[in-house]
């Protein structure tokens, strides 16, 4: 399932709620990634952020990424929740999770979901710093 | 033939518009659509393009009724 949220969400609550919808006894592994907003970036304090997206295309790509993960690994389910709009430091921005019978597929699929999201899903961050507003020019590479 | 053009994030601010409609008689490319809709502004080198919500390159030709979008590198997650 993929979902965009315009308000704050608790990723651990979301995981617990979603997992209860899955077939009990069928999954043996759940890996998840939670991305949160920092109050600093590139040496500056960041007091607020706005996340813009392309309505329609963003949802389409999140679903495509889930579908691809399901094709690559034997998963029971995938979940992506992503914030849009105004975001404050410490808010959760994104949750990705993958459930499978064994851990290898779950680890690999969860990593795939967040990396592909960061490279392909149309979202754009604008930060508010003490010097004014600025667009984030690009995401950091995975090894950074 | 008519197409809809959308600009997002920094490109919306650069062009001063979020949407535009353009008409043309001959087949045009994504880059041609940028020139017409932006008022001949230069396109930033790292600009990404989509037609009907699928990524394409700058030389892809447009069809009647297409929605073409221009945006900077994505920064979600």
CSV table of C-alpha atoms in Angstrom, one decimal:
chain,number,residue,atom,x,y,z
A,1,UNK,CA,0.0,0.0,0.0
A,2,UNK,CA,1.2,3.5,-0.7
A,3,UNK,CA,-0.1,6.6,0.9
A,4,UNK,CA,0.7,10.4,1.0
A,5,UNK,CA,0.0,12.2,4.3
A,6,UNK,CA,-0.4,16.0,4.8
A,7,UNK,CA,-0.2,15.7,8.5
A,8,UNK,CA,2.2,14.2,11.1
A,9,UNK,CA,2.2,10.4,11.5
A,10,UNK,CA,3.7,8.0,13.9
A,11,UNK,CA,5.6,5.4,11.8
A,12,UNK,CA,5.7,2.8,14.5
A,13,UNK,CA,2.0,3.0,15.1
A,14,UNK,CA,1.5,2.8,11.3
A,15,UNK,CA,3.6,-0.4,11.2
A,16,UNK,CA,1.8,-2.0,14.0
A,17,UNK,CA,-1.6,-1.2,12.5
A,18,UNK,CA,-0.7,-2.3,9.0
A,19,UNK,CA,0.9,-5.5,10.2
A,20,UNK,CA,-2.3,-6.6,11.9
A,21,UNK,CA,-3.9,-6.6,8.4
A,22,UNK,CA,-1.4,-9.2,7.2
A,23,UNK,CA,-2.1,-13.0,7.4
A,24,UNK,CA,-1.0,-14.1,10.8
A,25,UNK,CA,1.7,-16.8,10.8
A,26,UNK,CA,2.7,-16.2,7.1
A,27,UNK,CA,5.4,-13.5,7.5
A,28,UNK,CA,8.6,-14.1,9.4
A,29,UNK,CA,10.4,-10.9,8.7
A,30,UNK,CA,9.6,-7.2,8.5
A,31,UNK,CA,12.3,-4.6,7.8
A,32,UNK,CA,11.5,-0.9,7.8
A,33,UNK,CA,13.1,2.4,7.1
A,34,UNK,CA,12.0,5.6,8.8
A,35,UNK,CA,13.2,9.0,7.5
A,36,UNK,CA,12.8,12.0,9.8
A,37,UNK,CA,13.4,15.7,9.3
A,38,UNK,CA,16.8,17.0,10.7
A,39,UNK,CA,17.1,20.5,12.1
A,40,UNK,CA,20.3,21.0,10.1
A,41,UNK,CA,21.5,20.6,6.6
A,42,UNK,CA,24.7,21.6,4.8
A,43,UNK,CA,25.9,23.5,7.9
A,44,UNK,CA,22.8,25.5,8.4
A,45,UNK,CA,20.0,25.2,10.9
A,46,UNK,CA,16.7,24.3,9.3
A,47,UNK,CA,13.5,25.4,11.1
A,48,UNK,CA,10.9,24.2,8.6
A,49,UNK,CA,10.5,22.4,5.4
A,50,UNK,CA,7.9,22.1,2.6
A,51,UNK,CA,7.6,19.0,0.5
A,52,UNK,CA,6.1,19.5,-2.9
A,53,UNK,CA,5.0,16.6,-5.1
A,54,UNK,CA,3.4,16.0,-8.5
A,55,UNK,CA,-0.1,14.8,-7.8
A,56,UNK,CA,-0.8,11.6,-9.8
A,57,UNK,CA,2.8,10.9,-10.9
A,58,UNK,CA,4.1,10.7,-7.3
A,59,UNK,CA,1.5,8.1,-6.3
A,60,UNK,CA,2.0,6.2,-9.6
A,61,UNK,CA,5.8,5.9,-9.0
A,62,UNK,CA,5.4,4.8,-5.4
A,63,UNK,CA,3.1,2.1,-6.5
A,64,UNK,CA,5.5,1.2,-9.4
A,65,UNK,CA,8.3,0.8,-6.9
A,66,UNK,CA,6.2,-1.4,-4.7
A,67,UNK,CA,5.2,-3.5,-7.7
A,68,UNK,CA,8.9,-3.9,-8.7
A,69,UNK,CA,9.9,-5.0,-5.2
A,70,UNK,CA,7.1,-7.6,-5.3
A,71,UNK,CA,8.5,-8.9,-8.6
A,72,UNK,CA,12.1,-9.0,-7.4
A,73,UNK,CA,11.6,-10.7,-4.1
A,74,UNK,CA,9.0,-13.1,-2.5
A,75,UNK,CA,7.2,-10.5,-0.4
A,76,UNK,CA,4.0,-10.8,1.4
A,77,UNK,CA,3.4,-7.0,1.3
A,78,UNK,CA,5.0,-3.6,1.1
A,79,UNK,CA,4.1,-0.3,2.7
A,80,UNK,CA,5.2,3.3,1.8
A,81,UNK,CA,3.9,6.3,3.6
A,82,UNK,CA,5.3,9.7,2.7
A,83,UNK,CA,4.6,13.2,4.0
A,84,UNK,CA,3.8,16.2,1.8
A,85,UNK,CA,3.3,19.9,2.7
A,86,UNK,CA,4.7,21.7,5.7
A,87,UNK,CA,7.1,19.6,7.9
A,88,UNK,CA,8.8,20.4,11.2
A,89,UNK,CA,12.1,19.1,12.6
A,90,UNK,CA,11.7,15.6,14.0
A,91,UNK,CA,8.6,14.8,12.0
A,92,UNK,CA,8.7,11.6,10.2
A,93,UNK,CA,9.0,12.1,6.4
A,94,UNK,CA,8.8,8.6,5.1
A,95,UNK,CA,8.2,5.0,6.1
A,96,UNK,CA,9.0,2.1,3.9
A,97,UNK,CA,8.5,-1.5,5.0
A,98,UNK,CA,8.6,-5.0,3.5
A,99,UNK,CA,7.2,-8.2,4.9
A,100,UNK,CA,8.5,-11.6,3.8
A,101,UNK,CA,8.8,-15.2,5.1
A,102,UNK,CA,12.6,-14.8,5.5
A,103,UNK,CA,14.8,-11.9,6.3
A,104,UNK,CA,16.9,-11.7,3.1
A,105,UNK,CA,14.0,-10.6,1.0
A,106,UNK,CA,12.7,-8.2,3.6
A,107,UNK,CA,16.1,-6.5,4.0
A,108,UNK,CA,16.7,-6.2,0.3
A,109,UNK,CA,13.2,-5.0,-0.6
A,110,UNK,CA,13.1,-2.4,2.2
A,111,UNK,CA,16.4,-0.9,0.9
A,112,UNK,CA,15.1,-1.0,-2.7
A,113,UNK,CA,11.9,0.8,-1.7
A,114,UNK,CA,13.7,3.8,-0.1
A,115,UNK,CA,16.5,4.0,-2.6
A,116,UNK,CA,14.2,3.9,-5.6
A,117,UNK,CA,11.9,6.4,-4.0
A,118,UNK,CA,14.7,8.8,-3.4
A,119,UNK,CA,15.9,8.6,-7.0
A,120,UNK,CA,12.6,8.4,-8.9
A,121,UNK,CA,9.5,9.6,-7.0
A,122,UNK,CA,8.7,13.2,-7.8
A,123,UNK,CA,9.1,15.0,-4.4
A,124,UNK,CA,11.0,18.3,-3.8
A,125,UNK,CA,12.1,19.7,-0.5
A,126,UNK,CA,12.3,23.4,0.2
A,127,UNK,CA,14.1,24.3,3.5
A,128,UNK,CA,13.6,27.3,5.6
A,129,UNK,CA,16.9,28.4,7.2
A,130,UNK,CA,18.0,31.5,9.0
A,131,UNK,CA,19.1,32.9,5.6
A,132,UNK,CA,15.7,32.3,4.0
A,133,UNK,CA,14.2,29.6,1.9
A,134,UNK,CA,16.1,27.3,-0.5
A,135,UNK,CA,15.4,24.2,-2.6
A,136,UNK,CA,17.4,21.0,-1.7
A,137,UNK,CA,19.3,20.5,-4.9
A,138,UNK,CA,19.8,16.7,-4.8
A,139,UNK,CA,19.6,13.7,-2.5
A,140,UNK,CA,22.7,12.4,-0.9
A,141,UNK,CA,24.1,9.1,-2.3
A,142,UNK,CA,23.4,6.0,-0.4
A,143,UNK,CA,27.0,5.6,0.7
A,144,UNK,CA,27.2,9.1,2.2
B,1,UNK,CA,-3.0,20.2,-31.4
B,2,UNK,CA,-2.8,21.2,-27.8
B,3,UNK,CA,-0.7,20.2,-24.9
B,4,UNK,CA,-0.6,21.0,-21.2
B,5,UNK,CA,2.7,22.0,-19.6
B,6,UNK,CA,3.4,21.8,-15.9
B,7,UNK,CA,6.4,23.2,-14.0
B,8,UNK,CA,7.3,22.1,-10.5
B,9,UNK,CA,9.5,23.3,-7.6
B,10,UNK,CA,12.4,25.6,-8.6
B,11,UNK,CA,11.3,25.5,-12.3
B,12,UNK,CA,7.8,26.8,-11.3
B,13,UNK,CA,9.6,29.7,-9.6
B,14,UNK,CA,12.0,30.3,-12.5
B,15,UNK,CA,9.2,30.4,-15.1
B,16,UNK,CA,6.7,32.1,-12.9
B,17,UNK,CA,4.0,29.7,-13.7
B,18,UNK,CA,2.8,26.2,-12.7
B,19,UNK,CA,0.7,25.4,-15.7
B,20,UNK,CA,0.5,26.5,-19.3
B,21,UNK,CA,-1.3,25.4,-22.5
B,22,UNK,CA,0.4,25.6,-25.8
B,23,UNK,CA,-0.8,24.9,-29.4
B,24,UNK,CA,1.2,23.8,-32.4
B,25,UNK,CA,0.7,22.7,-35.9
B,26,UNK,CA,3.8,20.5,-36.4
B,27,UNK,CA,5.0,17.8,-34.1
B,28,UNK,CA,7.3,19.3,-31.4
B,29,UNK,CA,9.7,17.9,-28.9
B,30,UNK,CA,9.7,18.2,-25.1
B,31,UNK,CA,12.5,20.8,-25.5
B,32,UNK,CA,10.4,22.8,-28.0
B,33,UNK,CA,7.5,22.7,-25.5
B,34,UNK,CA,9.8,24.1,-22.8
B,35,UNK,CA,10.9,26.9,-25.0
B,36,UNK,CA,7.4,27.9,-26.0
B,37,UNK,CA,5.9,27.6,-22.5
B,38,UNK,CA,8.7,29.2,-20.6
B,39,UNK,CA,9.1,32.2,-23.0
B,40,UNK,CA,12.4,31.0,-24.4
B,41,UNK,CA,14.1,30.7,-21.0
B,42,UNK,CA,17.2,28.5,-20.8
B,43,UNK,CA,16.4,25.1,-19.4
B,44,UNK,CA,18.6,24.1,-16.4
B,45,UNK,CA,20.9,21.2,-17.4
B,46,UNK,CA,19.6,18.8,-14.8
B,47,UNK,CA,15.9,19.3,-15.7
B,48,UNK,CA,13.8,16.1,-15.7
B,49,UNK,CA,10.8,15.7,-18.0
B,50,UNK,CA,7.7,13.5,-18.0
B,51,UNK,CA,5.0,13.0,-20.6
B,52,UNK,CA,1.7,11.8,-19.1
B,53,UNK,CA,3.6,11.0,-15.8
B,54,UNK,CA,6.3,8.9,-17.4
B,55,UNK,CA,9.9,10.0,-17.6
B,56,UNK,CA,11.1,10.9,-21.1
B,57,UNK,CA,14.1,12.6,-22.6
B,58,UNK,CA,14.2,16.1,-24.0
B,59,UNK,CA,14.0,15.0,-27.6
B,60,UNK,CA,10.8,12.9,-27.2
B,61,UNK,CA,8.0,14.1,-29.5
B,62,UNK,CA,4.6,15.2,-28.1
B,63,UNK,CA,1.2,14.1,-29.2
B,64,UNK,CA,-2.1,16.0,-29.1
B,65,UNK,CA,-3.5,16.1,-25.6
B,66,UNK,CA,-0.3,15.2,-23.8
B,67,UNK,CA,0.7,16.6,-20.4
B,68,UNK,CA,4.4,17.4,-20.3
B,69,UNK,CA,6.0,18.2,-16.9
B,70,UNK,CA,9.4,19.8,-16.1
B,71,UNK,CA,11.0,19.5,-12.7
B,72,UNK,CA,14.4,19.5,-11.0
B,73,UNK,CA,16.1,16.4,-9.6
B,74,UNK,CA,13.8,14.7,-7.0
B,75,UNK,CA,14.6,15.1,-3.3
B,76,UNK,CA,12.0,13.1,-1.4
B,77,UNK,CA,12.5,10.5,1.3
